[in-house]
Amino acid sequence: MKVTVTKRHIQAAKLSNLRTPVEIAVMELDCFEEVSLSRKEDGSYLLHIDGERIALPKKINQELDQFAETQHMKAVNFDLPVEEDVIVGEDELFLESFDDSFSLDFL
């Protein structure tokens, strides 16, 4: 999954003081419920997405370090190696929710 951290995400992170630009960019994708960032003992970052832990690329680690120190970073793109499972994987679940959305009261 491609993640793009823009100047808007960087500015929003500066204003929030709670999130990094990477977290804000991933949250904006609106695919995940829980997004957080932590740091490993070796100094690299882990992105926690809905219970899954993903190591970030070296260039993103460097940009996050720079952001932590100076509140500045470059706009960047990177691939987030997550499995893009289809939420509605079973046809039965899809059909049930689809059927419930229609009412036949007019007959």
GROMACS .gro file of C-alpha atoms in nm:
model
  107
    1MET     CA    1   0.000   0.000   0.000
    2LYS     CA    2   0.142   0.336  -0.102
    3VAL     CA    3   0.156   0.604   0.170
    4THR     CA    4   0.220   0.968   0.083
    5VAL     CA    5   0.323   1.210   0.355
    6THR     CA    6   0.248   1.561   0.231
    7LYS     CA    7   0.322   1.909   0.362
    8ARG     CA    8  -0.035   1.915   0.493
    9HIS     CA    9   0.032   1.603   0.707
   10ILE     CA   10   0.353   1.759   0.837
   11GLN     CA   11   0.173   2.080   0.931
   12ALA     CA   12  -0.110   1.887   1.099
   13ALA     CA   13   0.144   1.690   1.304
   14LYS     CA   14   0.313   2.012   1.417
   15LEU     CA   15  -0.021   2.142   1.539
   16SER     CA   16  -0.126   1.819   1.710
   17ASN     CA   17   0.188   1.752   1.917
   18LEU     CA   18   0.045   1.401   1.959
   19ARG     CA   19   0.092   1.240   1.619
   20THR     CA   20   0.367   1.221   1.360
   21PRO     CA   21   0.314   1.305   0.993
   22VAL     CA   22   0.339   0.933   0.911
   23GLU     CA   23   0.061   0.845   1.155
   24ILE     CA   24  -0.162   1.121   1.018
   25ALA     CA   25  -0.101   1.011   0.658
   26VAL     CA   26  -0.185   0.648   0.739
   27MET     CA   27  -0.493   0.749   0.940
   28GLU     CA   28  -0.613   0.954   0.644
   29LEU     CA   29  -0.618   0.641   0.429
   30ASP     CA   30  -0.924   0.545   0.633
   31CYS     CA   31  -0.847   0.174   0.604
   32PHE     CA   32  -0.742   0.118   0.963
   33GLU     CA   33  -0.904   0.171   1.302
   34GLU     CA   34  -0.594   0.187   1.522
   35VAL     CA   35  -0.271   0.357   1.415
   36SER     CA   36   0.025   0.434   1.640
   37LEU     CA   37   0.401   0.460   1.620
   38SER     CA   38   0.664   0.328   1.860
   39ARG     CA   39   1.040   0.315   1.871
   40LYS     CA   40   1.247   0.001   1.903
   41GLU     CA   41   1.561  -0.023   2.115
   42ASP     CA   42   1.780   0.015   1.805
   43GLY     CA   43   1.617   0.352   1.730
   44SER     CA   44   1.405   0.242   1.435
   45TYR     CA   45   1.030   0.296   1.427
   46LEU     CA   46   0.746   0.046   1.423
   47LEU     CA   47   0.404   0.136   1.292
   48HIS     CA   48   0.122  -0.041   1.475
   49ILE     CA   49  -0.184  -0.081   1.254
   50ASP     CA   50  -0.484  -0.272   1.386
   51GLY     CA   51  -0.261  -0.499   1.593
   52GLU     CA   52  -0.003  -0.554   1.318
   53ARG     CA   53   0.353  -0.424   1.367
   54ILE     CA   54   0.535  -0.297   1.059
   55ALA     CA   55   0.896  -0.181   1.045
   56LEU     CA   56   0.930   0.143   0.851
   57PRO     CA   57   1.191   0.197   0.577
   58LYS     CA   58   1.525   0.354   0.670
   59LYS     CA   59   1.449   0.682   0.488
   60ILE     CA   60   1.124   0.720   0.687
   61ASN     CA   61   1.311   0.652   1.012
   62GLN     CA   62   1.554   0.931   0.924
   63GLU     CA   63   1.272   1.172   0.838
   64LEU     CA   64   1.091   1.090   1.165
   65ASP     CA   65   1.412   1.151   1.362
   66GLN     CA   66   1.449   1.487   1.191
   67PHE     CA   67   1.085   1.571   1.264
   68ALA     CA   68   1.129   1.481   1.632
   69GLU     CA   69   1.432   1.710   1.658
   70THR     CA   70   1.334   2.006   1.441
   71GLN     CA   71   0.961   1.974   1.363
   72HIS     CA   72   1.057   1.967   0.994
   73MET     CA   73   1.067   1.686   0.743
   74LYS     CA   74   1.041   1.635   0.368
   75ALA     CA   75   0.726   1.517   0.196
   76VAL     CA   76   0.786   1.149   0.119
   77ASN     CA   77   0.625   0.843  -0.037
   78PHE     CA   78   0.679   0.487   0.077
   79ASP     CA   79   0.525   0.144   0.047
   80LEU     CA   80   0.357   0.005   0.354
   81PRO     CA   81   0.378  -0.376   0.342
   82VAL     CA   82   0.032  -0.468   0.468
   83GLU     CA   83  -0.198  -0.735   0.341
   84GLU     CA   84  -0.493  -0.566   0.177
   85ASP     CA   85  -0.763  -0.811   0.278
   86VAL     CA   86  -1.109  -0.742   0.151
   87ILE     CA   87  -1.326  -0.679   0.454
   88VAL     CA   88  -1.627  -0.845   0.293
   89GLY     CA   89  -1.459  -1.171   0.207
   90GLU     CA   90  -1.762  -1.394   0.228
   91ASP     CA   91  -2.043  -1.347  -0.018
   92GLU     CA   92  -2.301  -1.445   0.244
   93LEU     CA   93  -2.208  -1.157   0.471
   94PHE     CA   94  -2.223  -0.914   0.183
   95LEU     CA   95  -2.561  -1.039   0.068
   96GLU     CA   96  -2.707  -1.029   0.418
   97SER     CA   97  -2.608  -0.667   0.468
   98PHE     CA   98  -2.723  -0.587   0.114
   99ASP     CA   99  -3.064  -0.753   0.168
  100ASP     CA  100  -3.117  -0.570   0.498
  101SER     CA  101  -3.077  -0.237   0.327
  102PHE     CA  102  -3.391  -0.280   0.115
  103SER     CA  103  -3.747  -0.271   0.238
  104LEU     CA  104  -4.033  -0.433   0.055
  105ASP     CA  105  -4.303  -0.251   0.252
  106PHE     CA  106  -4.434  -0.077  -0.057
  107LEU     CA  107  -4.576  -0.403  -0.210
   0.00000   0.00000   0.00000
